[in-house]
Structure formats: C-alpha cells, structure tokens
C-alpha cells in the first residue's frame, strides 16, 4: 500500500504506476458534471485548484447542529467529464482525478503532459469512503445543487487504485483490449 | 390504509442501507474467487466492508440513491392515488433524513427539486391481482449502472446477431463489453427479449425483482442465463473493471411477445449495490412479511 499525502508534488505523482494501490490523505475538491462544464466554458474557479485533487463525487451532505456531516461520498462515473478533463488538468495543473470507470485518451495525454494520475475509487462504497472524510472545509457553487457543488473535504487513508498513470499507461485500455480478445473466442 | 407512510419510509431506509441476503451471499462467495493481493480482491474487500458499514450506520450504501422504482401488486379496489401520495411523502421525508440523496433534477432548467419529487419521480408500477394482500417492492437504481443499459434491435449486422437466442446472447455479451467497469461491477443483468422499446425496458427491470437463486421456468432462458454468467466471467473485466474473475454476479432474462417487424433485446445493468427490498401488507395495512 502506497501512502499519498498532501502536498501533491509532481514527483510524488510521477512516481505512481498503473496498478498501485494507494491510501490518500489530504485535501480533495469534489466536482462533477456541472462544475466541469462551468470551468471548461471559462468560469472562474471559486477555489485554487493548482496542485490539487478533483474528486468526481456527488456526496450526501447534511447539516446537523450547524455542522456539515458527510453521509455518503462514493465516486461517480468519470467518463462524462472526458470532453473537459484534459483541458482542466492542463489549465489548472491538477495533480490527480479521483472517480470510477476510468477516462479516455485526452485525459491520459494530459496526465502524461502535466504529471497527473487517475485514482479509481471503489464505486458504490459510499460508507467506507465517507468514513475517510475527516473534515468538511467548505462548499462553493452550491447553486448547482448539493451533489453538483464543489465540496472541500479533508480525507485520511482514502483507498484507491492508480488505473491511469503519468506515463501513458491505462488499465482501462488494457482490460478493454483483453476482454475484446477473449470475446472473440466466445462468440 | 393505516401506517402506509411510515411503512414506506422504513422500506426506503432499509432498501438504501441494507442489501438483501441473497445478494450479500453471492458477493461474499464471488470475493473468494479473486486472486490474493490483486486489485480485484482489494475492490471486493472494500465492497464487503461497505455493505457491513452501511447496515450498521443505517446510511445509504451508495451515495447515488438512484431512480426510485416501486412495483406494487394490489387487490381490486386498492386506492392507487392514496398510495402514490403516501409514497411521495415518504420519499420527501427519506430525503430530508439523508436516506436518499437530493437526486431529482428538472431536465429543462437543471434545477434539483431537493426532495426527489417531480415528474417521473418516484416511478410507481401498479398491477392488480385477485388476492387480498398488497405486495410492495422497491428498487433503487443508480445512474452509473442505468447509463450502461442498452437496447438492441435485431438483426445487428455489426455483431452478426440474428433473430434467435444465439443473437440475443451476442448482444448481451456486447453490452457487458461496452459496460466494462463503468456500471460498478460485478453487476447483475435484467434482460427482456421482445416487447416494444418501452415495455421491454420495464420488463428487463422487473427481472431484477427475482432473487439471485431463482431459476427461470423456461428451460431455454434458464440455460441462457447460466451461459451468460459463465461466459461474461471469462472476459476478465472483473470488479470495477480492474481485471479479475467476477464480471457478472447474475443474469435474469424474461420474454415478451413482439411485433413480426421488431426484435428488441433490452438490457438493464444493475451494479453490485443491488438495492431491492419489499414487503407484504395485510388488509389492515400491517407488514406481515419482508420479501428479501
């Protein structure tokens, strides 16, 4: 198990390899469909994204006794952000993207160029991952609706697998190719 | 019917936080198939911890609490409007309590209604029967797996799939290839052969009301269901698409008649977070049995 701890430097990110299992500790910003479209169209980010991590997540956050409490916080499907992600990684020097299902060639290219990885969280594991959120530091762009807002979370030992590294390797592309080859033997 | 709203609220809570035993048993058994120290085993271990934790905390298993799909079988004279009203109220309360995420968005304005209520949400399918009991089932189906569902029109030239069960098999396996890990595998397929485009998809979702060990009474479909699971698990896609032994946990196939001109195969992919629950109410509205 590799510990990935803030600050997220380019060296730490480039040292990660496809297939590495990591425990992440530090700051992450949630952002999904509305946020990506907004930033891609030139919207000004309400938080500084340089050397930060974007988490494709629409959490369930409830206010209890005046304090935000994260009730569920698993990843959402990342491929929907493929039209925007590469551009945003380059524009803001984003160091990691957390999500599920993997992303495509544009994102992989940007990861290589900038020094960024794709961390695959376990889809559906909302409770295990909510337990890893130790603090809610704030929320912005709440007008997009609670799941679509940018939530600033501090996480500890957040489990993920590096499925796209900063060296042009994608586990998703590899598994797709393997499964297509195997299908030929079955039909 | 007395206590309908609190009973439905409990149904929503239980469905969102607890997987049925038949699903948990299948997941536990599948986890043992993965290689020691693999990414796939890592994923299956986290999935199992998550199932335990959600139940313990009475909190949503997955943050995408999904489309809210009620299937109701009720006697003649049952007040559907009263049921609908109680279901809507229960859903709004469940959302405020955090059992459900704010998950219903106006398709034109993009505005989240904040309480899961709006045109089409919740979706309620009513069927009448001649008994006295009311059978209420609920499926919560997240967007990740709903997005990888697919409908094929046979013949399909690209896949060399003709209008027979071999063609059906080819398109189902294609859907599994297309889905890869994006639908939060290992998944469960509900499939309908035939019908029109709308009834086919509904029937494919109704297949997901069957338990994992339910055997199709139609031998040809029972054999196909078995074959799909074995074949899909040879593809090597694995949990979350990390590569591995278990790509599918199950496959359930139903058939509807079709027009001579049409031959649809409708496939609903359900993620491992297979949230279905149900209960039976007697004529005074008391829960007499939990169904899963």
PDB file of C-alpha atoms in Angstrom, chain B:
ATOM      1  CA  UNK B   1     -54.615   2.064   4.650  1.00  0.00           C
ATOM      2  CA  UNK B   2     -53.112   2.775   8.065  1.00  0.00           C
ATOM      3  CA  UNK B   3     -49.431   3.462   8.642  1.00  0.00           C
ATOM      4  CA  UNK B   4     -48.663   3.345   4.946  1.00  0.00           C
ATOM      5  CA  UNK B   5     -46.384   6.378   5.025  1.00  0.00           C
ATOM      6  CA  UNK B   6     -44.187   5.208   7.958  1.00  0.00           C
ATOM      7  CA  UNK B   7     -44.062   1.708   6.469  1.00  0.00           C
ATOM      8  CA  UNK B   8     -42.910   3.092   3.117  1.00  0.00           C
ATOM      9  CA  UNK B   9     -40.340   5.293   4.851  1.00  0.00           C
ATOM     10  CA  UNK B  10     -38.918   2.193   6.542  1.00  0.00           C
ATOM     11  CA  UNK B  11     -38.908   0.398   3.178  1.00  0.00           C
ATOM     12  CA  UNK B  12     -36.881   3.229   1.640  1.00  0.00           C
ATOM     13  CA  UNK B  13     -34.459   3.299   4.581  1.00  0.00           C
ATOM     14  CA  UNK B  14     -33.919  -0.424   4.520  1.00  0.00           C
ATOM     15  CA  UNK B  15     -33.528  -0.568   0.746  1.00  0.00           C
ATOM     16  CA  UNK B  16     -30.962   2.239   0.740  1.00  0.00           C
ATOM     17  CA  UNK B  17     -28.892   0.926   3.656  1.00  0.00           C
ATOM     18  CA  UNK B  18     -29.132  -2.884   3.502  1.00  0.00           C
ATOM     19  CA  UNK B  19     -28.543  -5.315   0.681  1.00  0.00           C
ATOM     20  CA  UNK B  20     -30.786  -8.381   0.652  1.00  0.00           C
ATOM     21  CA  UNK B  21     -29.193 -11.608   1.965  1.00  0.00           C
ATOM     22  CA  UNK B  22     -29.244 -13.391  -1.400  1.00  0.00           C
ATOM     23  CA  UNK B  23     -27.166 -10.591  -2.926  1.00  0.00           C
ATOM     24  CA  UNK B  24     -24.727 -10.419   0.004  1.00  0.00           C
ATOM     25  CA  UNK B  25     -24.171 -14.191  -0.137  1.00  0.00           C
ATOM     26  CA  UNK B  26     -23.400 -14.023  -3.847  1.00  0.00           C
ATOM     27  CA  UNK B  27     -20.902 -11.185  -3.314  1.00  0.00           C
ATOM     28  CA  UNK B  28     -19.180 -12.975  -0.419  1.00  0.00           C
ATOM     29  CA  UNK B  29     -18.814 -16.106  -2.497  1.00  0.00           C
ATOM     30  CA  UNK B  30     -17.538 -14.169  -5.556  1.00  0.00           C
ATOM     31  CA  UNK B  31     -14.892 -12.408  -3.452  1.00  0.00           C
ATOM     32  CA  UNK B  32     -13.174 -15.736  -2.754  1.00  0.00           C
ATOM     33  CA  UNK B  33     -12.623 -16.211  -6.499  1.00  0.00           C
ATOM     34  CA  UNK B  34     -10.261 -13.255  -6.823  1.00  0.00           C
ATOM     35  CA  UNK B  35      -6.508 -13.610  -6.692  1.00  0.00           C
ATOM     36  CA  UNK B  36      -4.745 -12.836  -3.408  1.00  0.00           C
ATOM     37  CA  UNK B  37      -3.317  -9.296  -3.399  1.00  0.00           C
ATOM     38  CA  UNK B  38      -4.981  -8.300  -6.692  1.00  0.00           C
ATOM     39  CA  UNK B  39      -6.751  -5.012  -7.400  1.00  0.00           C
ATOM     40  CA  UNK B  40      -9.913  -7.093  -7.826  1.00  0.00           C
ATOM     41  CA  UNK B  41      -9.621  -8.601  -4.355  1.00  0.00           C
ATOM     42  CA  UNK B  42      -8.939  -5.116  -2.933  1.00  0.00           C
ATOM     43  CA  UNK B  43     -12.168  -3.887  -4.542  1.00  0.00           C
ATOM     44  CA  UNK B  44     -14.219  -6.851  -3.284  1.00  0.00           C
ATOM     45  CA  UNK B  45     -12.892  -6.374   0.263  1.00  0.00           C
ATOM     46  CA  UNK B  46     -13.897  -2.700   0.281  1.00  0.00           C
ATOM     47  CA  UNK B  47     -17.308  -3.616  -1.162  1.00  0.00           C
ATOM     48  CA  UNK B  48     -17.878  -6.088   1.683  1.00  0.00           C
ATOM     49  CA  UNK B  49     -16.780  -3.587   4.359  1.00  0.00           C
ATOM     50  CA  UNK B  50     -19.114  -1.056   2.799  1.00  0.00           C
ATOM     51  CA  UNK B  51     -22.094  -3.423   2.942  1.00  0.00           C
ATOM     52  CA  UNK B  52     -21.476  -4.060   6.653  1.00  0.00           C
ATOM     53  CA  UNK B  53     -20.872  -0.405   7.460  1.00  0.00           C
ATOM     54  CA  UNK B  54     -23.985   0.908   5.682  1.00  0.00           C
ATOM     55  CA  UNK B  55     -26.185  -1.546   7.565  1.00  0.00           C
ATOM     56  CA  UNK B  56     -24.580  -0.705  10.897  1.00  0.00           C
ATOM     57  CA  UNK B  57     -24.881   3.049  10.351  1.00  0.00           C
ATOM     58  CA  UNK B  58     -28.303   2.808   8.692  1.00  0.00           C
ATOM     59  CA  UNK B  59     -26.907   5.045   5.949  1.00  0.00           C
ATOM     60  CA  UNK B  60     -27.013   4.910   2.137  1.00  0.00           C
ATOM     61  CA  UNK B  61     -24.906   2.071   0.806  1.00  0.00           C
ATOM     62  CA  UNK B  62     -24.127   4.173  -2.266  1.00  0.00           C
ATOM     63  CA  UNK B  63     -24.365   7.948  -2.469  1.00  0.00           C
ATOM     64  CA  UNK B  64     -26.290   7.638  -5.713  1.00  0.00           C
ATOM     65  CA  UNK B  65     -29.542   6.525  -4.190  1.00  0.00           C
ATOM     66  CA  UNK B  66     -30.820   6.222  -7.698  1.00  0.00           C
ATOM     67  CA  UNK B  67     -34.099   6.133  -9.523  1.00  0.00           C
ATOM     68  CA  UNK B  68     -36.855   5.248  -7.083  1.00  0.00           C
ATOM     69  CA  UNK B  69     -38.809   2.381  -8.627  1.00  0.00           C
ATOM     70  CA  UNK B  70     -41.866   0.989  -6.843  1.00  0.00           C
ATOM     71  CA  UNK B  71     -43.588  -2.177  -8.061  1.00  0.00           C
ATOM     72  CA  UNK B  72     -46.971  -2.691  -6.415  1.00  0.00           C
ATOM     73  CA  UNK B  73     -49.321  -5.670  -6.705  1.00  0.00           C
ATOM     74  CA  UNK B  74     -52.636  -4.915  -5.060  1.00  0.00           C
ATOM     75  CA  UNK B  75     -56.225  -6.210  -4.926  1.00  0.00           C
ATOM     76  CA  UNK B  76     -59.004  -4.688  -6.954  1.00  0.00           C
ATOM     77  CA  UNK B  77     -60.312  -1.512  -5.351  1.00  0.00           C
ATOM     78  CA  UNK B  78     -56.923  -0.594  -3.872  1.00  0.00           C
ATOM     79  CA  UNK B  79     -56.575   3.180  -3.724  1.00  0.00           C
ATOM     80  CA  UNK B  80     -53.639   3.891  -6.027  1.00  0.00           C
ATOM     81  CA  UNK B  81     -53.889   7.647  -5.572  1.00  0.00           C
ATOM     82  CA  UNK B  82     -53.614   7.318  -1.789  1.00  0.00           C
ATOM     83  CA  UNK B  83     -50.612   5.031  -2.243  1.00  0.00           C
ATOM     84  CA  UNK B  84     -48.974   7.491  -4.568  1.00  0.00           C
ATOM     85  CA  UNK B  85     -49.500  10.323  -2.098  1.00  0.00           C
ATOM     86  CA  UNK B  86     -48.034   8.284   0.789  1.00  0.00           C
ATOM     87  CA  UNK B  87     -45.084   7.192  -1.359  1.00  0.00           C
ATOM     88  CA  UNK B  88     -44.307  10.768  -2.346  1.00  0.00           C
ATOM     89  CA  UNK B  89     -44.466  11.940   1.264  1.00  0.00           C
ATOM     90  CA  UNK B  90     -42.262   9.054   2.408  1.00  0.00           C
ATOM     91  CA  UNK B  91     -39.697   9.833  -0.294  1.00  0.00           C
ATOM     92  CA  UNK B  92     -39.558  13.509   0.710  1.00  0.00           C
ATOM     93  CA  UNK B  93     -39.040  12.595   4.382  1.00  0.00           C
ATOM     94  CA  UNK B  94     -36.421   9.973   3.446  1.00  0.00           C
ATOM     95  CA  UNK B  95     -34.552  12.660   1.513  1.00  0.00           C
ATOM     96  CA  UNK B  96     -34.650  15.115   4.420  1.00  0.00           C
ATOM     97  CA  UNK B  97     -33.341  12.358   6.717  1.00  0.00           C
ATOM     98  CA  UNK B  98     -30.463  11.559   4.344  1.00  0.00           C
ATOM     99  CA  UNK B  99     -31.642   8.032   3.424  1.00  0.00           C
ATOM    100  CA  UNK B 100     -31.853   9.362  -0.132  1.00  0.00           C
ATOM    101  CA  UNK B 101     -29.688  11.944  -1.851  1.00  0.00           C
ATOM    102  CA  UNK B 102     -31.283  15.016  -3.450  1.00  0.00           C
ATOM    103  CA  UNK B 103     -31.444  13.251  -6.754  1.00  0.00           C
ATOM    104  CA  UNK B 104     -34.193  14.634  -8.959  1.00  0.00           C
ATOM    105  CA  UNK B 105     -33.296  17.306 -11.485  1.00  0.00           C
ATOM    106  CA  UNK B 106     -35.626  19.329 -13.714  1.00  0.00           C
ATOM    107  CA  UNK B 107     -34.485  18.306 -17.202  1.00  0.00           C
ATOM    108  CA  UNK B 108     -35.165  21.746 -18.685  1.00  0.00           C
ATOM    109  CA  UNK B 109     -33.883  24.124 -16.013  1.00  0.00           C
ATOM    110  CA  UNK B 110     -31.247  21.854 -14.436  1.00  0.00           C
ATOM    111  CA  UNK B 111     -32.628  22.701 -11.009  1.00  0.00           C
ATOM    112  CA  UNK B 112     -32.578  19.988  -8.348  1.00  0.00           C
ATOM    113  CA  UNK B 113     -36.002  19.788  -6.685  1.00  0.00           C
ATOM    114  CA  UNK B 114     -34.262  18.944  -3.411  1.00  0.00           C
ATOM    115  CA  UNK B 115     -36.824  16.373  -2.259  1.00  0.00           C
ATOM    116  CA  UNK B 116     -36.708  13.719  -5.002  1.00  0.00           C
ATOM    117  CA  UNK B 117     -40.191  14.647  -6.178  1.00  0.00           C
ATOM    118  CA  UNK B 118     -41.027  15.694  -9.698  1.00  0.00           C
ATOM    119  CA  UNK B 119     -42.420  14.340 -12.956  1.00  0.00           C
ATOM    120  CA  UNK B 120     -41.452  10.649 -13.073  1.00  0.00           C
ATOM    121  CA  UNK B 121     -40.048  10.513  -9.549  1.00  0.00           C
ATOM    122  CA  UNK B 122     -40.802   8.299  -7.799  1.00  0.00           C
ATOM    123  CA  UNK B 123     -41.874   5.869 -10.534  1.00  0.00           C
ATOM    124  CA  UNK B 124     -44.689   3.564  -9.441  1.00  0.00           C
ATOM    125  CA  UNK B 125     -45.793   0.496 -11.430  1.00  0.00           C
ATOM    126  CA  UNK B 126     -49.171  -0.861 -10.311  1.00  0.00           C
ATOM    127  CA  UNK B 127     -50.563  -4.315 -11.069  1.00  0.00           C
ATOM    128  CA  UNK B 128     -53.885  -5.700  -9.850  1.00  0.00           C
ATOM    129  CA  UNK B 129     -54.426  -9.224  -8.606  1.00  0.00           C
ATOM    130  CA  UNK B 130     -57.290 -11.219  -7.102  1.00  0.00           C
ATOM    131  CA  UNK B 131     -55.754 -11.812  -3.674  1.00  0.00           C
ATOM    132  CA  UNK B 132     -56.193  -9.604  -0.600  1.00  0.00           C
ATOM    133  CA  UNK B 133     -52.570  -8.754   0.111  1.00  0.00           C
ATOM    134  CA  UNK B 134     -50.605  -5.740  -1.041  1.00  0.00           C
ATOM    135  CA  UNK B 135     -47.114  -6.589  -2.284  1.00  0.00           C
ATOM    136  CA  UNK B 136     -44.826  -3.547  -2.444  1.00  0.00           C
ATOM    137  CA  UNK B 137     -41.305  -3.812  -3.852  1.00  0.00           C
ATOM    138  CA  UNK B 138     -38.712  -1.107  -4.264  1.00  0.00           C
ATOM    139  CA  UNK B 139     -35.562  -0.925  -6.361  1.00  0.00           C
ATOM    140  CA  UNK B 140     -33.081   1.945  -6.044  1.00  0.00           C
ATOM    141  CA  UNK B 141     -31.010   2.007  -9.203  1.00  0.00           C
ATOM    142  CA  UNK B 142     -28.097   4.406  -9.543  1.00  0.00           C
ATOM    143  CA  UNK B 143     -27.228   6.429 -12.609  1.00  0.00           C
ATOM    144  CA  UNK B 144     -23.841   4.807 -13.269  1.00  0.00           C
ATOM    145  CA  UNK B 145     -25.400   1.428 -13.960  1.00  0.00           C
ATOM    146  CA  UNK B 146     -28.502   2.870 -15.617  1.00  0.00           C
ATOM    147  CA  UNK B 147     -26.264   4.682 -18.112  1.00  0.00           C
ATOM    148  CA  UNK B 148     -24.682   1.432 -19.311  1.00  0.00           C
ATOM    149  CA  UNK B 149     -28.028  -0.219 -20.001  1.00  0.00           C
ATOM    150  CA  UNK B 150     -28.609  -0.899 -23.687  1.00  0.00           C
ATOM    151  CA  UNK B 151     -31.324  -1.782 -26.155  1.00  0.00           C
ATOM    152  CA  UNK B 152     -30.512  -3.697 -29.333  1.00  0.00           C
ATOM    153  CA  UNK B 153     -32.669  -4.145 -32.412  1.00  0.00           C
ATOM    154  CA  UNK B 154     -32.026  -7.492 -34.100  1.00  0.00           C
ATOM    155  CA  UNK B 155     -30.648  -8.360 -36.560  1.00  0.00           C
ATOM    156  CA  UNK B 156     -27.498  -6.447 -35.633  1.00  0.00           C
ATOM    157  CA  UNK B 157     -25.075  -6.540 -38.551  1.00  0.00           C
ATOM    158  CA  UNK B 158     -22.084  -5.239 -36.566  1.00  0.00           C
ATOM    159  CA  UNK B 159     -22.369  -8.100 -34.070  1.00  0.00           C
ATOM    160  CA  UNK B 160     -23.588 -10.706 -36.549  1.00  0.00           C
ATOM    161  CA  UNK B 161     -26.546 -11.184 -34.224  1.00  0.00           C
ATOM    162  CA  UNK B 162     -29.656 -12.733 -35.776  1.00  0.00           C
ATOM    163  CA  UNK B 163     -33.207 -13.061 -34.511  1.00  0.00           C
ATOM    164  CA  UNK B 164     -32.648 -16.102 -32.321  1.00  0.00           C
ATOM    165  CA  UNK B 165     -31.273 -16.888 -28.859  1.00  0.00           C
ATOM    166  CA  UNK B 166     -27.722 -17.006 -30.187  1.00  0.00           C
ATOM    167  CA  UNK B 167     -28.210 -13.443 -31.439  1.00  0.00           C
ATOM    168  CA  UNK B 168     -29.608 -12.496 -28.023  1.00  0.00           C
ATOM    169  CA  UNK B 169     -26.506 -13.981 -26.400  1.00  0.00           C
ATOM    170  CA  UNK B 170     -24.214 -11.985 -28.680  1.00  0.00           C
ATOM    171  CA  UNK B 171     -25.811  -8.639 -27.901  1.00  0.00           C
ATOM    172  CA  UNK B 172     -25.894  -9.310 -24.153  1.00  0.00           C
ATOM    173  CA  UNK B 173     -22.168 -10.096 -24.148  1.00  0.00           C
ATOM    174  CA  UNK B 174     -21.581  -6.963 -26.224  1.00  0.00           C
ATOM    175  CA  UNK B 175     -23.414  -4.918 -23.583  1.00  0.00           C
ATOM    176  CA  UNK B 176     -21.098  -6.400 -20.931  1.00  0.00           C
ATOM    177  CA  UNK B 177     -18.046  -5.459 -23.025  1.00  0.00           C
ATOM    178  CA  UNK B 178     -19.367  -1.938 -23.548  1.00  0.00           C
ATOM    179  CA  UNK B 179     -20.115  -1.504 -19.829  1.00  0.00           C
ATOM    180  CA  UNK B 180     -16.625  -2.628 -18.700  1.00  0.00           C
ATOM    181  CA  UNK B 181     -16.270  -1.314 -15.132  1.00  0.00           C
ATOM    182  CA  UNK B 182     -18.399   1.788 -15.626  1.00  0.00           C
ATOM    183  CA  UNK B 183     -21.558   0.292 -14.156  1.00  0.00           C
ATOM    184  CA  UNK B 184     -19.851  -0.647 -10.846  1.00  0.00           C
ATOM    185  CA  UNK B 185     -19.318  -4.306 -11.498  1.00  0.00           C
ATOM    186  CA  UNK B 186     -19.607  -7.071 -10.677  1.00  0.00           C
ATOM    187  CA  UNK B 187     -23.114  -6.478 -11.956  1.00  0.00           C
ATOM    188  CA  UNK B 188     -26.420  -8.244 -12.407  1.00  0.00           C
ATOM    189  CA  UNK B 189     -28.283  -8.098 -15.717  1.00  0.00           C
ATOM    190  CA  UNK B 190     -32.039  -7.873 -16.149  1.00  0.00           C
ATOM    191  CA  UNK B 191     -32.918  -8.634 -19.756  1.00  0.00           C
ATOM    192  CA  UNK B 192     -36.089  -8.654 -21.806  1.00  0.00           C
ATOM    193  CA  UNK B 193     -36.322 -10.343 -25.191  1.00  0.00           C
ATOM    194  CA  UNK B 194     -39.147  -8.784 -27.225  1.00  0.00           C
ATOM    195  CA  UNK B 195     -41.779  -6.223 -26.333  1.00  0.00           C
ATOM    196  CA  UNK B 196     -41.737  -2.685 -27.663  1.00  0.00           C
ATOM    197  CA  UNK B 197     -38.984  -0.267 -26.691  1.00  0.00           C
ATOM    198  CA  UNK B 198     -40.842   0.899 -23.567  1.00  0.00           C
ATOM    199  CA  UNK B 199     -42.341  -2.385 -22.288  1.00  0.00           C
ATOM    200  CA  UNK B 200     -39.020  -4.148 -22.991  1.00  0.00           C
ATOM    201  CA  UNK B 201     -37.083  -1.925 -20.645  1.00  0.00           C
ATOM    202  CA  UNK B 202     -39.759  -2.127 -17.931  1.00  0.00           C
ATOM    203  CA  UNK B 203     -39.770  -5.925 -18.168  1.00  0.00           C
ATOM    204  CA  UNK B 204     -35.962  -6.004 -18.008  1.00  0.00           C
ATOM    205  CA  UNK B 205     -36.149  -4.118 -14.713  1.00  0.00           C
ATOM    206  CA  UNK B 206     -38.865  -6.437 -13.428  1.00  0.00           C
ATOM    207  CA  UNK B 207     -36.394  -9.311 -13.888  1.00  0.00           C
ATOM    208  CA  UNK B 208     -34.327  -7.622 -11.174  1.00  0.00           C
ATOM    209  CA  UNK B 209     -37.122  -8.396  -8.704  1.00  0.00           C
ATOM    210  CA  UNK B 210     -36.155 -12.094  -8.929  1.00  0.00           C
ATOM    211  CA  UNK B 211     -33.778 -13.479  -6.297  1.00  0.00           C
ATOM    212  CA  UNK B 212     -30.247 -14.493  -7.295  1.00  0.00           C
ATOM    213  CA  UNK B 213     -31.028 -18.208  -6.993  1.00  0.00           C
ATOM    214  CA  UNK B 214     -34.340 -18.038  -8.837  1.00  0.00           C
ATOM    215  CA  UNK B 215     -34.353 -20.450 -11.777  1.00  0.00           C
ATOM    216  CA  UNK B 216     -36.171 -19.413 -14.928  1.00  0.00           C
ATOM    217  CA  UNK B 217     -39.195 -21.711 -15.527  1.00  0.00           C
ATOM    218  CA  UNK B 218     -38.467 -21.550 -19.283  1.00  0.00           C
ATOM    219  CA  UNK B 219     -35.591 -24.036 -19.834  1.00  0.00           C
ATOM    220  CA  UNK B 220     -34.122 -22.197 -22.854  1.00  0.00           C
ATOM    221  CA  UNK B 221     -33.906 -18.959 -20.874  1.00  0.00           C
ATOM    222  CA  UNK B 222     -32.593 -20.738 -17.764  1.00  0.00           C
ATOM    223  CA  UNK B 223     -29.767 -22.169 -19.876  1.00  0.00           C
ATOM    224  CA  UNK B 224     -29.034 -18.783 -21.442  1.00  0.00           C
ATOM    225  CA  UNK B 225     -28.957 -17.054 -18.043  1.00  0.00           C
ATOM    226  CA  UNK B 226     -26.380 -19.563 -16.837  1.00  0.00           C
ATOM    227  CA  UNK B 227     -24.314 -19.344 -20.010  1.00  0.00           C
ATOM    228  CA  UNK B 228     -24.201 -15.534 -19.926  1.00  0.00           C
ATOM    229  CA  UNK B 229     -22.753 -15.510 -16.392  1.00  0.00           C
ATOM    230  CA  UNK B 230     -20.138 -18.173 -17.193  1.00  0.00           C
ATOM    231  CA  UNK B 231     -19.175 -16.515 -20.492  1.00  0.00           C
ATOM    232  CA  UNK B 232     -19.051 -12.970 -19.086  1.00  0.00           C
ATOM    233  CA  UNK B 233     -16.789 -14.165 -16.288  1.00  0.00           C
ATOM    234  CA  UNK B 234     -14.332 -15.442 -18.893  1.00  0.00           C
ATOM    235  CA  UNK B 235     -13.930 -11.904 -20.275  1.00  0.00           C
ATOM    236  CA  UNK B 236     -11.581 -10.870 -17.479  1.00  0.00           C
ATOM    237  CA  UNK B 237     -13.169  -7.454 -16.868  1.00  0.00           C
ATOM    238  CA  UNK B 238     -13.548  -8.114 -13.140  1.00  0.00           C
ATOM    239  CA  UNK B 239     -14.756  -5.978 -10.228  1.00  0.00           C
ATOM    240  CA  UNK B 240     -14.734  -2.252 -11.117  1.00  0.00           C
ATOM    241  CA  UNK B 241     -13.138  -3.228 -14.451  1.00  0.00           C
ATOM    242  CA  UNK B 242      -9.810  -3.775 -12.663  1.00  0.00           C
ATOM    243  CA  UNK B 243      -9.405  -7.163 -14.343  1.00  0.00           C
ATOM    244  CA  UNK B 244     -10.380 -10.345 -12.487  1.00  0.00           C
ATOM    245  CA  UNK B 245     -12.636 -13.355 -12.198  1.00  0.00           C
ATOM    246  CA  UNK B 246     -16.062 -11.887 -11.482  1.00  0.00           C
ATOM    247  CA  UNK B 247     -17.609  -9.622 -14.092  1.00  0.00           C
ATOM    248  CA  UNK B 248     -21.238 -10.665 -13.521  1.00  0.00           C
ATOM    249  CA  UNK B 249     -22.945 -11.961 -10.387  1.00  0.00           C
ATOM    250  CA  UNK B 250     -26.123 -12.921 -12.177  1.00  0.00           C
ATOM    251  CA  UNK B 251     -28.330 -12.616 -15.225  1.00  0.00           C
ATOM    252  CA  UNK B 252     -32.127 -12.815 -15.357  1.00  0.00           C
ATOM    253  CA  UNK B 253     -33.962 -12.949 -18.655  1.00  0.00           C
ATOM    254  CA  UNK B 254     -37.660 -12.608 -19.455  1.00  0.00           C
ATOM    255  CA  UNK B 255     -39.524 -12.584 -22.744  1.00  0.00           C
ATOM    256  CA  UNK B 256     -42.486 -10.646 -24.124  1.00  0.00           C
ATOM    257  CA  UNK B 257     -44.178 -11.129 -27.451  1.00  0.00           C
ATOM    258  CA  UNK B 258     -43.013  -8.832 -30.210  1.00  0.00           C
ATOM    259  CA  UNK B 259     -44.283  -7.481 -33.488  1.00  0.00           C
ATOM    260  CA  UNK B 260     -43.272  -9.505 -36.536  1.00  0.00           C
ATOM    261  CA  UNK B 261     -41.251  -6.463 -37.631  1.00  0.00           C
ATOM    262  CA  UNK B 262     -39.432  -5.901 -34.309  1.00  0.00           C
ATOM    263  CA  UNK B 263     -36.986  -7.889 -32.220  1.00  0.00           C
ATOM    264  CA  UNK B 264     -35.676  -5.853 -29.308  1.00  0.00           C
ATOM    265  CA  UNK B 265     -33.317  -7.020 -26.588  1.00  0.00           C
ATOM    266  CA  UNK B 266     -33.443  -4.611 -23.642  1.00  0.00           C
ATOM    267  CA  UNK B 267     -30.717  -4.873 -21.041  1.00  0.00           C
ATOM    268  CA  UNK B 268     -30.735  -3.230 -17.634  1.00  0.00           C
ATOM    269  CA  UNK B 269     -27.407  -3.403 -15.825  1.00  0.00           C
ATOM    270  CA  UNK B 270     -27.611  -3.373 -12.038  1.00  0.00           C
ATOM    271  CA  UNK B 271     -24.472  -2.555 -10.047  1.00  0.00           C
ATOM    272  CA  UNK B 272     -23.230  -4.718  -7.161  1.00  0.00           C
ATOM    273  CA  UNK B 273     -25.093  -2.281  -4.865  1.00  0.00           C
ATOM    274  CA  UNK B 274     -28.254  -4.141  -5.850  1.00  0.00           C
ATOM    275  CA  UNK B 275     -30.773  -2.389  -3.684  1.00  0.00           C
ATOM    276  CA  UNK B 276     -34.122  -4.137  -3.709  1.00  0.00           C
ATOM    277  CA  UNK B 277     -36.489  -4.780  -0.873  1.00  0.00           C
ATOM    278  CA  UNK B 278     -40.186  -5.323  -0.428  1.00  0.00           C
ATOM    279  CA  UNK B 279     -42.933  -6.211   1.975  1.00  0.00           C
ATOM    280  CA  UNK B 280     -46.410  -7.650   2.082  1.00  0.00           C
ATOM    281  CA  UNK B 281     -49.172  -5.728   3.812  1.00  0.00           C
ATOM    282  CA  UNK B 282     -52.358  -7.388   5.039  1.00  0.00           C
ATOM    283  CA  UNK B 283     -55.753  -5.752   4.526  1.00  0.00           C
ATOM    284  CA  UNK B 284     -55.341  -3.629   7.661  1.00  0.00           C
ATOM    285  CA  UNK B 285     -52.004  -2.263   6.443  1.00  0.00           C
ATOM    286  CA  UNK B 286     -49.736  -4.269   8.744  1.00  0.00           C
ATOM    287  CA  UNK B 287     -46.398  -5.566   7.418  1.00  0.00           C
ATOM    288  CA  UNK B 288     -46.743  -9.353   7.548  1.00  0.00           C
ATOM    289  CA  UNK B 289     -43.604 -10.290   5.636  1.00  0.00           C
ATOM    290  CA  UNK B 290     -40.357  -8.805   4.289  1.00  0.00           C
ATOM    291  CA  UNK B 291     -39.730 -10.235   0.855  1.00  0.00           C
ATOM    292  CA  UNK B 292     -35.951 -10.373   0.534  1.00  0.00           C
TER     293      UNK B 292
END
